[in-house]
PDB file of C-alpha atoms in Angstrom:
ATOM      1  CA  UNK A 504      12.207 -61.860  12.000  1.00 47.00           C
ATOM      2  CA  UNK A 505      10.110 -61.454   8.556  1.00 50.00           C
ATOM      3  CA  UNK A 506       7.020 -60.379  11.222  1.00 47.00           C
ATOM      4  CA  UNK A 507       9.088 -57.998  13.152  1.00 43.00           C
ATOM      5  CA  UNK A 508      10.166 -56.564   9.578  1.00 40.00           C
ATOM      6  CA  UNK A 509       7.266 -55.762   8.485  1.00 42.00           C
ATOM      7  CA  UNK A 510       5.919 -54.542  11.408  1.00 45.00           C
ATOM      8  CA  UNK A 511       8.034 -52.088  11.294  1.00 39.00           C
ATOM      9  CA  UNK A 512       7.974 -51.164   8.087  1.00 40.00           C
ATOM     10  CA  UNK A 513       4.178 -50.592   8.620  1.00 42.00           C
ATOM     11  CA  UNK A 514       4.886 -48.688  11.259  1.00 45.00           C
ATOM     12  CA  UNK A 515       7.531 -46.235   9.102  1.00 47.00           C
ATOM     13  CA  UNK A 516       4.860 -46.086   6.828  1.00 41.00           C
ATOM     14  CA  UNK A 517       2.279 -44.947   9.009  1.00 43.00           C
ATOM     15  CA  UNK A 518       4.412 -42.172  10.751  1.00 42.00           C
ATOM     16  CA  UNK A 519       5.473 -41.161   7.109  1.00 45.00           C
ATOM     17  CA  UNK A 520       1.657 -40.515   6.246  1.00 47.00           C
ATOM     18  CA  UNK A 521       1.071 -38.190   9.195  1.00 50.00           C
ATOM     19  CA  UNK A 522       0.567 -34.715   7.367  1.00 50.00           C
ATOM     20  CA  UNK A 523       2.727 -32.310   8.131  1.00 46.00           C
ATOM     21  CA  UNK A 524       0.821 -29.452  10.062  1.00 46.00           C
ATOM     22  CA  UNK A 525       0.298 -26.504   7.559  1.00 49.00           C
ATOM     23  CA  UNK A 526       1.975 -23.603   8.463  1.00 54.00           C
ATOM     24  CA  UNK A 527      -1.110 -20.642   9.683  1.00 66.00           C
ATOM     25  CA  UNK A 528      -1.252 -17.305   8.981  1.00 70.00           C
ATOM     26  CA  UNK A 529      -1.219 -15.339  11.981  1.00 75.00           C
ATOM     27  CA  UNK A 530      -3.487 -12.629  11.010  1.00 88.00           C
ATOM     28  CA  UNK A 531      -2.007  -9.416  13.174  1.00 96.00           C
ATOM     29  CA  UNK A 532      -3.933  -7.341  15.392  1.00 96.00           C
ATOM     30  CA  UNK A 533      -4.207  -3.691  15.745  1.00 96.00           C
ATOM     31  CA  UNK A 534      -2.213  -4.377  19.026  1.00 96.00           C
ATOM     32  CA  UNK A 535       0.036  -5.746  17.390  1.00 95.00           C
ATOM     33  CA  UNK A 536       0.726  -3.489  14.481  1.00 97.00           C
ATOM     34  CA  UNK A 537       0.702  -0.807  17.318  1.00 96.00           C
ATOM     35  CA  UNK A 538       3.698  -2.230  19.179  1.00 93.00           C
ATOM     36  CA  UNK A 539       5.950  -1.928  15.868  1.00 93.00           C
ATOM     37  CA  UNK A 540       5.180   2.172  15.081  1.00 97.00           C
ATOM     38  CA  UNK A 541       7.570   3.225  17.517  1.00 95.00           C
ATOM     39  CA  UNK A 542      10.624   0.714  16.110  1.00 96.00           C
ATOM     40  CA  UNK A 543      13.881   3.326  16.033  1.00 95.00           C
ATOM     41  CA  UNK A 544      14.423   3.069  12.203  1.00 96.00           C
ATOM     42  CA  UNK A 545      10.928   5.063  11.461  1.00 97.00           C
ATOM     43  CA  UNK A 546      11.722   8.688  11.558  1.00 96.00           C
ATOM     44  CA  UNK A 547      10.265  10.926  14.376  1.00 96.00           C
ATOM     45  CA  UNK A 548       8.571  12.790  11.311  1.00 95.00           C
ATOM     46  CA  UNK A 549       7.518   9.931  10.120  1.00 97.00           C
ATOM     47  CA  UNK A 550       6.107   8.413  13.157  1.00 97.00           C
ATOM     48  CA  UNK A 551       4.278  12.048  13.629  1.00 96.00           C
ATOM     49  CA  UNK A 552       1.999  11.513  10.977  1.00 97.00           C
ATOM     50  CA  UNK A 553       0.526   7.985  12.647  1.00 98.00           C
ATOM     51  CA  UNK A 554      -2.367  10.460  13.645  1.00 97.00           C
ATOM     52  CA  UNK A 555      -3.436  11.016  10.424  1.00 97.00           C
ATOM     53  CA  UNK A 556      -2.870   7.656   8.584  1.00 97.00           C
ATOM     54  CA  UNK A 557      -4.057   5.324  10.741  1.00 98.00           C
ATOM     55  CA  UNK A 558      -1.804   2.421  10.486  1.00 98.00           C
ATOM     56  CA  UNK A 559      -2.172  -0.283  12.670  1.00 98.00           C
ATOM     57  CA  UNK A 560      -6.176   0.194  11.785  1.00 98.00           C
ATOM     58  CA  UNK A 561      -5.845   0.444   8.335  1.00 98.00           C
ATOM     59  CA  UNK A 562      -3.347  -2.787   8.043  1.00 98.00           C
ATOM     60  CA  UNK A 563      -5.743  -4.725  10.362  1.00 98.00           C
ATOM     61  CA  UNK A 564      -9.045  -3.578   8.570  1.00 98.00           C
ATOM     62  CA  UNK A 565      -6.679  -4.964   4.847  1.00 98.00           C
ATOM     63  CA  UNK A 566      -6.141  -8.139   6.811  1.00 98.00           C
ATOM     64  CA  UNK A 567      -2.477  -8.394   6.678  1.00 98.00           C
ATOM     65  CA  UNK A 568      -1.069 -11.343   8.309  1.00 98.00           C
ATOM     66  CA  UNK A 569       2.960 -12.387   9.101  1.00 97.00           C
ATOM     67  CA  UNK A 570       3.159 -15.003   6.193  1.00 97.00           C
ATOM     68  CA  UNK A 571       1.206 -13.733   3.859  1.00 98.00           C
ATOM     69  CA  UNK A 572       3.186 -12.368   0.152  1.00 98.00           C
ATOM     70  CA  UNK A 573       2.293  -8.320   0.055  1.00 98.00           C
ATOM     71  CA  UNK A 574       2.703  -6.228  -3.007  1.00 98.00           C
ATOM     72  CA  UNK A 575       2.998  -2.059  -2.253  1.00 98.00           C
ATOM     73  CA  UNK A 576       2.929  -0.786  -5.571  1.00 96.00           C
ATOM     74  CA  UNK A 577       4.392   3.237  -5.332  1.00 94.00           C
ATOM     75  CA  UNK A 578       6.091   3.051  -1.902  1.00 96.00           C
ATOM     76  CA  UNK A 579       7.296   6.470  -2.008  1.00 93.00           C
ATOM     77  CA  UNK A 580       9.806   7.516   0.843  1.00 94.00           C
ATOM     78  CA  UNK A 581       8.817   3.957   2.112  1.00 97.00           C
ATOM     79  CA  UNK A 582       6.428   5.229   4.813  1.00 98.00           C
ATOM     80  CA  UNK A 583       4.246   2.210   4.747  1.00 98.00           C
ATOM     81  CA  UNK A 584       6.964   0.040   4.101  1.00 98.00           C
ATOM     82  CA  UNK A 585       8.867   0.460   6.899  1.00 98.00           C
ATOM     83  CA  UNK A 586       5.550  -0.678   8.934  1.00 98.00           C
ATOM     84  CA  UNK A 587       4.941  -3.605   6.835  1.00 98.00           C
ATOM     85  CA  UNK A 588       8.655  -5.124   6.317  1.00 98.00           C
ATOM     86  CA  UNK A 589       9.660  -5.689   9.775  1.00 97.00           C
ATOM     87  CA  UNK A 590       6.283  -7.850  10.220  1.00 97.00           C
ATOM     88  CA  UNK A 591       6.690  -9.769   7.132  1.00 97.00           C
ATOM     89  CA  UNK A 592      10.620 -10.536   8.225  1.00 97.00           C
ATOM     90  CA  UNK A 593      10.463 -13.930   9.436  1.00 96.00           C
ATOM     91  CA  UNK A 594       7.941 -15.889   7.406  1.00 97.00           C
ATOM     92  CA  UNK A 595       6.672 -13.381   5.176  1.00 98.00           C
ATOM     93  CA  UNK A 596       7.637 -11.464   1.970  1.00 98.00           C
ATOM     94  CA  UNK A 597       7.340  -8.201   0.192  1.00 98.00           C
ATOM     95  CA  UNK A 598       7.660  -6.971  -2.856  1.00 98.00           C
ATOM     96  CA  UNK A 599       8.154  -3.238  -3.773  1.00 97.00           C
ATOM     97  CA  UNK A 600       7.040  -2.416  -7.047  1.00 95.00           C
ATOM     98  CA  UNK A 601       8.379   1.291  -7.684  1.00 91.00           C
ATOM     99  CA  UNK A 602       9.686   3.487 -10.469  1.00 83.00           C
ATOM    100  CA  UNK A 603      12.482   1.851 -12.526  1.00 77.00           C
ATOM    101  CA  UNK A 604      15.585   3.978 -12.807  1.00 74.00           C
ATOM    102  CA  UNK A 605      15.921   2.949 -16.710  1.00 67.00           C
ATOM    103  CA  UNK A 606      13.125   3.886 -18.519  1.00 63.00           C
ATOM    104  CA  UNK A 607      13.478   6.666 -20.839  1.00 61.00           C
ATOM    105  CA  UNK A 608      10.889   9.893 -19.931  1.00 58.00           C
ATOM    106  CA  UNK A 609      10.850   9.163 -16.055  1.00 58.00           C
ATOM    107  CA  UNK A 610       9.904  12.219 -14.094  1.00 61.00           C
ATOM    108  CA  UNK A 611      13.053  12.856 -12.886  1.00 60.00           C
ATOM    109  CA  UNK A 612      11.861  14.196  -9.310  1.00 62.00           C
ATOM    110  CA  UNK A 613      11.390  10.151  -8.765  1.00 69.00           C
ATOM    111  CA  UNK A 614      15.170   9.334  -9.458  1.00 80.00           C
ATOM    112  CA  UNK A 615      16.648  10.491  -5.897  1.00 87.00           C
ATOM    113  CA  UNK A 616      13.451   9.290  -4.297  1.00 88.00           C
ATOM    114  CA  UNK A 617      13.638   5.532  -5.542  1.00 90.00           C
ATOM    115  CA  UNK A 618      17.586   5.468  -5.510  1.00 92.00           C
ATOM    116  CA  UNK A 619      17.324   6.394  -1.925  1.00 94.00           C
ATOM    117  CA  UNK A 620      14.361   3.738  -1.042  1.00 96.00           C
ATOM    118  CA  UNK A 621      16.752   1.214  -2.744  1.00 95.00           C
ATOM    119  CA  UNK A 622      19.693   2.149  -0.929  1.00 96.00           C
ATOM    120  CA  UNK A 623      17.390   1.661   2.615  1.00 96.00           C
ATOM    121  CA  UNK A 624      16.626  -1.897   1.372  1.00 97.00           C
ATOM    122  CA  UNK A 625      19.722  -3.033   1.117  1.00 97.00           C
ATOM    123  CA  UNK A 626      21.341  -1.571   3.507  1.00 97.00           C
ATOM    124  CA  UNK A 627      19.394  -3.034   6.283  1.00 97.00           C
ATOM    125  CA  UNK A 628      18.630  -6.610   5.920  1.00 97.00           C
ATOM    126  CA  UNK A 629      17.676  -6.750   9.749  1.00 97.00           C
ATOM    127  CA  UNK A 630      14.445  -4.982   8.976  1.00 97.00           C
ATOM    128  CA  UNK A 631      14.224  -5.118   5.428  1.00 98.00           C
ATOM    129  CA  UNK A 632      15.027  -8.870   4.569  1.00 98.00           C
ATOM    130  CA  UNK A 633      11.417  -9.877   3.156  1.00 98.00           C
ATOM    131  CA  UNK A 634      11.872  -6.944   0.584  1.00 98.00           C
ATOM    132  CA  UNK A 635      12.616  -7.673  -3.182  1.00 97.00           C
ATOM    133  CA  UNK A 636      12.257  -4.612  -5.043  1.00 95.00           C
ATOM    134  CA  UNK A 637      10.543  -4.523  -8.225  1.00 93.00           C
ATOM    135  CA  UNK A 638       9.145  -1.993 -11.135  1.00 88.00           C
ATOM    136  CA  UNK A 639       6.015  -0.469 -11.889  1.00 83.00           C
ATOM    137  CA  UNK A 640       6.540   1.351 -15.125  1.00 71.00           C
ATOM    138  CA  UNK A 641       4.020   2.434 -17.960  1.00 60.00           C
ATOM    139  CA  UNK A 642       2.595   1.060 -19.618  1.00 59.00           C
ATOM    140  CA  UNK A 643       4.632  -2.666 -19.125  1.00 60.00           C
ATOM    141  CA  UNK A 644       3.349  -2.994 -15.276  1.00 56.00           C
ATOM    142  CA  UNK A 645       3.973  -6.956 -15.197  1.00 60.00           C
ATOM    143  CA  UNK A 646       6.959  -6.941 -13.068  1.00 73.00           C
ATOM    144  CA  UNK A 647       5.628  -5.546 -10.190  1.00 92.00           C
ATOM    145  CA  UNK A 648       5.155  -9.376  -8.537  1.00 94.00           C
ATOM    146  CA  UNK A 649       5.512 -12.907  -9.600  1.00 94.00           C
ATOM    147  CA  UNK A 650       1.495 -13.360 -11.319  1.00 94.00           C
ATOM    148  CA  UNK A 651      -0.641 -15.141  -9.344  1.00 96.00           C
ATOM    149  CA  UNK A 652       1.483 -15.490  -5.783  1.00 96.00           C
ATOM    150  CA  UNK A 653       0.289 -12.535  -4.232  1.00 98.00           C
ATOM    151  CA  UNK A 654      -1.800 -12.380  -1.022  1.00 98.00           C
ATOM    152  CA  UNK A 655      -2.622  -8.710  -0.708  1.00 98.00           C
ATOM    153  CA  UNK A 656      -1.712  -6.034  -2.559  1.00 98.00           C
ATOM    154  CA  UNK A 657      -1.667  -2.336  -1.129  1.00 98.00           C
ATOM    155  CA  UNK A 658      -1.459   1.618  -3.071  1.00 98.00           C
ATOM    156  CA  UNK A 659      -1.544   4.488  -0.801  1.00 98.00           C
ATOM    157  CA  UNK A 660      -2.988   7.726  -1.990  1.00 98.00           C
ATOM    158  CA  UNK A 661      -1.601   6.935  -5.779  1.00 96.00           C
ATOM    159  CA  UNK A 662      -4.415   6.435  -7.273  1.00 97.00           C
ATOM    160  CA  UNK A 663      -4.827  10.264  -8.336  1.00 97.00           C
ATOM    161  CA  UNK A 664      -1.600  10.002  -9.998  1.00 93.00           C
ATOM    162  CA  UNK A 665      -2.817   7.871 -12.515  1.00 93.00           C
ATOM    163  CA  UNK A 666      -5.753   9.624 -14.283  1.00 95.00           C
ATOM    164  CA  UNK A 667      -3.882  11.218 -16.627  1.00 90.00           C
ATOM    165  CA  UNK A 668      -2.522   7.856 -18.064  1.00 86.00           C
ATOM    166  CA  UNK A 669      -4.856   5.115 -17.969  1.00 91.00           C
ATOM    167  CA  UNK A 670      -5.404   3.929 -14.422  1.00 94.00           C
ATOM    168  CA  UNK A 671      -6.590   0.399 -15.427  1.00 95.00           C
ATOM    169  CA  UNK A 672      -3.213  -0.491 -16.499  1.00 92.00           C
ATOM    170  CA  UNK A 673      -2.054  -0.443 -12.765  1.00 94.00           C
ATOM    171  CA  UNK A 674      -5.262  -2.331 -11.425  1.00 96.00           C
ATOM    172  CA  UNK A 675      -4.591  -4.986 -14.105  1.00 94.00           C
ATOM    173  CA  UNK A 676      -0.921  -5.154 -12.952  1.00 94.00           C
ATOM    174  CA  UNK A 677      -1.923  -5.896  -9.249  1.00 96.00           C
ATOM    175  CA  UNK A 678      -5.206  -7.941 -10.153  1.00 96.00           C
ATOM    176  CA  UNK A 679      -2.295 -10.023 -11.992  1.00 95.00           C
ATOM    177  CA  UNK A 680      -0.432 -10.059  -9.270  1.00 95.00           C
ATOM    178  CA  UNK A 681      -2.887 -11.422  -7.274  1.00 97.00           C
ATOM    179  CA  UNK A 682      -4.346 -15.030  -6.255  1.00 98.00           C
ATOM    180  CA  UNK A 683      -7.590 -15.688  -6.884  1.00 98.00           C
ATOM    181  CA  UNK A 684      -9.646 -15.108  -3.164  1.00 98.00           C
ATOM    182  CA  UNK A 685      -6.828 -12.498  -2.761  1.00 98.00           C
ATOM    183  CA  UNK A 686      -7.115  -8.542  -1.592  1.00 98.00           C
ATOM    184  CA  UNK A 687      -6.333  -4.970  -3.021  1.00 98.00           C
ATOM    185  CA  UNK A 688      -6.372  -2.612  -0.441  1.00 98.00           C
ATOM    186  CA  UNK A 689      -6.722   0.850  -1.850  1.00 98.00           C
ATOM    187  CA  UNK A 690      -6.092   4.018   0.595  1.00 98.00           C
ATOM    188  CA  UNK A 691      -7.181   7.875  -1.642  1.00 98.00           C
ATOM    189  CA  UNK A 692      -8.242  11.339  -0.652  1.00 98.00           C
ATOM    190  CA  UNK A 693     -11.734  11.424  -1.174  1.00 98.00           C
ATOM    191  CA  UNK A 694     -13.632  14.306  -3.475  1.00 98.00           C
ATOM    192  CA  UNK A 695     -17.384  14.994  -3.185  1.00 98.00           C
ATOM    193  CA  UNK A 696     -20.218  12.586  -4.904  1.00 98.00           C
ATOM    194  CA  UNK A 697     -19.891  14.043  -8.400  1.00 97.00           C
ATOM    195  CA  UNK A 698     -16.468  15.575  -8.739  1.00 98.00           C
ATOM    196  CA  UNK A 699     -15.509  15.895 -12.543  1.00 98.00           C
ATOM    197  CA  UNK A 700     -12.205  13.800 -13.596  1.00 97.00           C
ATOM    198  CA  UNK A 701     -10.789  17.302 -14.700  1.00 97.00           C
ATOM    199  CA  UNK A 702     -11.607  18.250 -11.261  1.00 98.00           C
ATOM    200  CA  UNK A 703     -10.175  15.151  -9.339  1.00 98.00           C
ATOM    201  CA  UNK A 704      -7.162  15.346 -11.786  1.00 97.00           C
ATOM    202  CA  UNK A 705      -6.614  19.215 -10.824  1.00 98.00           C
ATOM    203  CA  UNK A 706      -7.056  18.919  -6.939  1.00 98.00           C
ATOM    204  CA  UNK A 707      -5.689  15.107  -5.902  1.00 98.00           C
ATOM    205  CA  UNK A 708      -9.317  14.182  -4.689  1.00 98.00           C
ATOM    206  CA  UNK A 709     -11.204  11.269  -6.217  1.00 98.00           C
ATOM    207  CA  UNK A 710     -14.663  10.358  -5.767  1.00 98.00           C
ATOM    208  CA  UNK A 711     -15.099   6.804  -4.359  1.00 98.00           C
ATOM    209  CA  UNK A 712     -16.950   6.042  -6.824  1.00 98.00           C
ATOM    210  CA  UNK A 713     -14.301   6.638  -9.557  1.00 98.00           C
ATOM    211  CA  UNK A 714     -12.343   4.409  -7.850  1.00 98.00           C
ATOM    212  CA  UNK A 715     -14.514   1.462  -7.448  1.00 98.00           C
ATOM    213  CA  UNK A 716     -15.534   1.619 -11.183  1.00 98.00           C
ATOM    214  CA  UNK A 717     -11.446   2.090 -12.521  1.00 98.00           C
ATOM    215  CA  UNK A 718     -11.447  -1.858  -9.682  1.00 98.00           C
ATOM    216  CA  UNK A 719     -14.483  -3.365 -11.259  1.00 98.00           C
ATOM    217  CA  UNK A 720     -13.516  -2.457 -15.011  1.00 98.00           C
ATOM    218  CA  UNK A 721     -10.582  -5.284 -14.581  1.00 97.00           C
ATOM    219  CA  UNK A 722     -12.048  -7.728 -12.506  1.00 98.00           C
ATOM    220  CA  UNK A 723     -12.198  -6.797  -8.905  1.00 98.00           C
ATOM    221  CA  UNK A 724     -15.115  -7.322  -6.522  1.00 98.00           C
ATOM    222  CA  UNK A 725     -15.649  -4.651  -3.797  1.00 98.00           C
ATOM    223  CA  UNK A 726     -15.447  -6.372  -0.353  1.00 98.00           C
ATOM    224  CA  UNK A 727     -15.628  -3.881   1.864  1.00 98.00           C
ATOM    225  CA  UNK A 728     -15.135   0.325   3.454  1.00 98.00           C
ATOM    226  CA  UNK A 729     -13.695   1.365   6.322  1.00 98.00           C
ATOM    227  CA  UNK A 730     -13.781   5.219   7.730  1.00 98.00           C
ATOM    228  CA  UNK A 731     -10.554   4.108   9.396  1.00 98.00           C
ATOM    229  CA  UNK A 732      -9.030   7.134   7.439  1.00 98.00           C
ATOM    230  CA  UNK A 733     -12.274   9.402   7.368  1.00 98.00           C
ATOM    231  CA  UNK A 734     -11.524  13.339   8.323  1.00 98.00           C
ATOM    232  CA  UNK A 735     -14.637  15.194   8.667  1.00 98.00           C
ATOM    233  CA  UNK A 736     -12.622  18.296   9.087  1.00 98.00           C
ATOM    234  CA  UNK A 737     -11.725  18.160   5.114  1.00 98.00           C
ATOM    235  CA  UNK A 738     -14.075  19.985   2.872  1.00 98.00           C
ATOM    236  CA  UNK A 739     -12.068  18.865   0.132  1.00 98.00           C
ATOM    237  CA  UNK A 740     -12.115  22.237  -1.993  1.00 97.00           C
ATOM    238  CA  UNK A 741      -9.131  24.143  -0.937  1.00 98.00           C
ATOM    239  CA  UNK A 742      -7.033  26.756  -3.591  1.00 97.00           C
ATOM    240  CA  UNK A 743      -4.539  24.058  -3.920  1.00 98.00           C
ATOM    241  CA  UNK A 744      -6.130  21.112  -3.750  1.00 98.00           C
ATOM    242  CA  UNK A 745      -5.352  18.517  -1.434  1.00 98.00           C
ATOM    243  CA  UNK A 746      -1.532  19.936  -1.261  1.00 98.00           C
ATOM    244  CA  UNK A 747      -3.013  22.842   0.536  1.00 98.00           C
ATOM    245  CA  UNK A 748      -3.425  20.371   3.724  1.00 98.00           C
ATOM    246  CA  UNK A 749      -0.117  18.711   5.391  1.00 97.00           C
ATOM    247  CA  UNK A 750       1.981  18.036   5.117  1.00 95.00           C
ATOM    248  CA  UNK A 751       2.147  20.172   1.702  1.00 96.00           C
ATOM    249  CA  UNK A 752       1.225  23.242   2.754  1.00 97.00           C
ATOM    250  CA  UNK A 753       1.825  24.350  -0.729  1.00 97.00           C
ATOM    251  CA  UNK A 754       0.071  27.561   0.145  1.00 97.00           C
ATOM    252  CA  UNK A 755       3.365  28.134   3.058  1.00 96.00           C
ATOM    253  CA  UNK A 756       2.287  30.456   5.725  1.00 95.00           C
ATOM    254  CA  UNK A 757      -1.031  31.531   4.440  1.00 97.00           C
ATOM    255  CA  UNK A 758      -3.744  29.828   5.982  1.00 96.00           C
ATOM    256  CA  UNK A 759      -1.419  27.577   7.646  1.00 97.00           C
ATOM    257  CA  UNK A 760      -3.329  27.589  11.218  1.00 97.00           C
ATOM    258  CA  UNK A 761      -6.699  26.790   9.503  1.00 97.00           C
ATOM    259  CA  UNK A 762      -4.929  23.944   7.255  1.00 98.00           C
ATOM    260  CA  UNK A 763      -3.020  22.611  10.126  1.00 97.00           C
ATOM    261  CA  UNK A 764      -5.840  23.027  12.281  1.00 98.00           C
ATOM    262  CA  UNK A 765      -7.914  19.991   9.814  1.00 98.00           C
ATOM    263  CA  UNK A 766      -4.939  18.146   9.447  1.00 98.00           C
ATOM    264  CA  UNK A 767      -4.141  15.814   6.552  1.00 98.00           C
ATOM    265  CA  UNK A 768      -7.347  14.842   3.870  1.00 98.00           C
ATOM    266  CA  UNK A 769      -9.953  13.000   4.018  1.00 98.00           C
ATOM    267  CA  UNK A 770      -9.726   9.141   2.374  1.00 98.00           C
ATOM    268  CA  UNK A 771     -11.770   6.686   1.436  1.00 98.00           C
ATOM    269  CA  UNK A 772      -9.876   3.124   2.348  1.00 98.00           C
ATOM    270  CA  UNK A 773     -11.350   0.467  -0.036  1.00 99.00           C
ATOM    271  CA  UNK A 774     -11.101  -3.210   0.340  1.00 98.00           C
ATOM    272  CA  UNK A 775     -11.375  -5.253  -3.120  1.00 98.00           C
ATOM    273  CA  UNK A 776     -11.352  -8.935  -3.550  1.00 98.00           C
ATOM    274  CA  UNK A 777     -10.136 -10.779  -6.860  1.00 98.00           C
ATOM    275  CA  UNK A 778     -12.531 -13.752  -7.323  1.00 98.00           C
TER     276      UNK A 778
END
């Protein structure tokens, strides 16, 4: 009896110090980012512009993966979002870091836009579940994710929108965010090799260069380009700047063949790596 007890009280022990298999990322194809652009809560204007942006290349290229914690940081409308979201639904999760709706001296065009992104969250847990919305507000940016518990973190086309602040302040906040061996990926319409700041400020377009340096000034390590994005077709000097291209069109009907005719701008997409 004492033999046959501890016999099997070995043998509890032994099946209690078999590791329990780690769960993998499954890293997602382009094949598979593909088969979700055509999901019937993306708009059919929305799902027009997949020409132009790129997608399921540009989430592949970023290395996004179904378990993985993502940061957006200025979701907008929620174009992106509404990509991302439905792959992260069952074992990842997301956290959109927009414009808080109580700080004092908010644009107030942003207002309807975020109230309205909020109101999609949470009214559609079926797609949105893995969403937690958070705030990226001058200059306090530390909310936008729990420090240190991010996987990758992604901006699209914002970057512009921060030279006349202080543009580090928002790297810092999603370097922060970030765990060490973890990714930034960076999407922005791209000016000419030795476009002033007045000028990039004035027209939308940044140099890649610009961007690389405003990365490395807080810690990030370039990784890696892609021309996933690239439009030769954009000069990148037009009367308006880059909201003379769609879908803008600031300039309305003049022009608007030739405009339409390049399509939307030309972007650098930027992969950085926190060490």
């Amino acid at each position: 009896m004492g033999m046959l007890f501890t016999s099997l009280v070995l043998a509890g022990l032994m099946v209690a110090a078999i590791p329990t298999p780690a769960v993998t990322a499954k890293v997602l194809s382009v094949e598979e980012i593909r088969a979700t652009l055509s999901a019937s809560h993306r708009r059919a204007k929305d799902r027009a512009r997949d020409r132009y942006r790129h997608p399921a290349g540009t989430l592949a290229f970023f290395g996004l993966a179904d378990n993985m914690t993502v940061v957006e940081v200025a979701p907008g409308r929620g174009w992106y979002t509404d990509i991302i979201a439905p792959l992260l639904l069952e074992r990842g999760k997301f956290y959109a870091a927009g414009n808080a709706l109580d700080v004092p001296g908010q644009r107030e065009y942003r207002y309807p836009r975020q109230r309205a992104y909020n109101k999609k969250i949470a009214e559609n847990p079926q797609i949105y579940g893995a969403v937690e919305v958070t705030s990226l507000t001058p200059p306090n940016h530390t909310r936008i994710a729990p420090p240190g518990k991010a996987d990758l973190v992604l901006t699209f086309r914002n970057v512009h929108n921060w030279l006349k602040e202080d543009p580090r302040l928002y790297f810092k906040a999603m370097y922060d965010a970030l765990k060490p061996g973890g990714f930034l990926g960076v999407i922005e319409h791209r000016a000419k090799p030795g476009t002033s700041v007045e000028k990039m400020i004035e027209s939308g377009y940044m140099t890649e260069a610009k961007v690389i340096e405003i990365a490395e000034s807080v810690g990030f390590k370039l990784a890696e380009k892609s021309e996933v994005n690239a439009n030769p077709k954009d000069t990148a000097d037009h009367p308006k700047g880059v909201w003379t291209l769609p879908p803008s069109l600031r300039l309305k009907k003049q022009g608007r063949k030739k405009y339409l005719a390049i399509g939307e701008s030309d972007r650098m997409t930027l992969k950085f790596r926190k060490p």
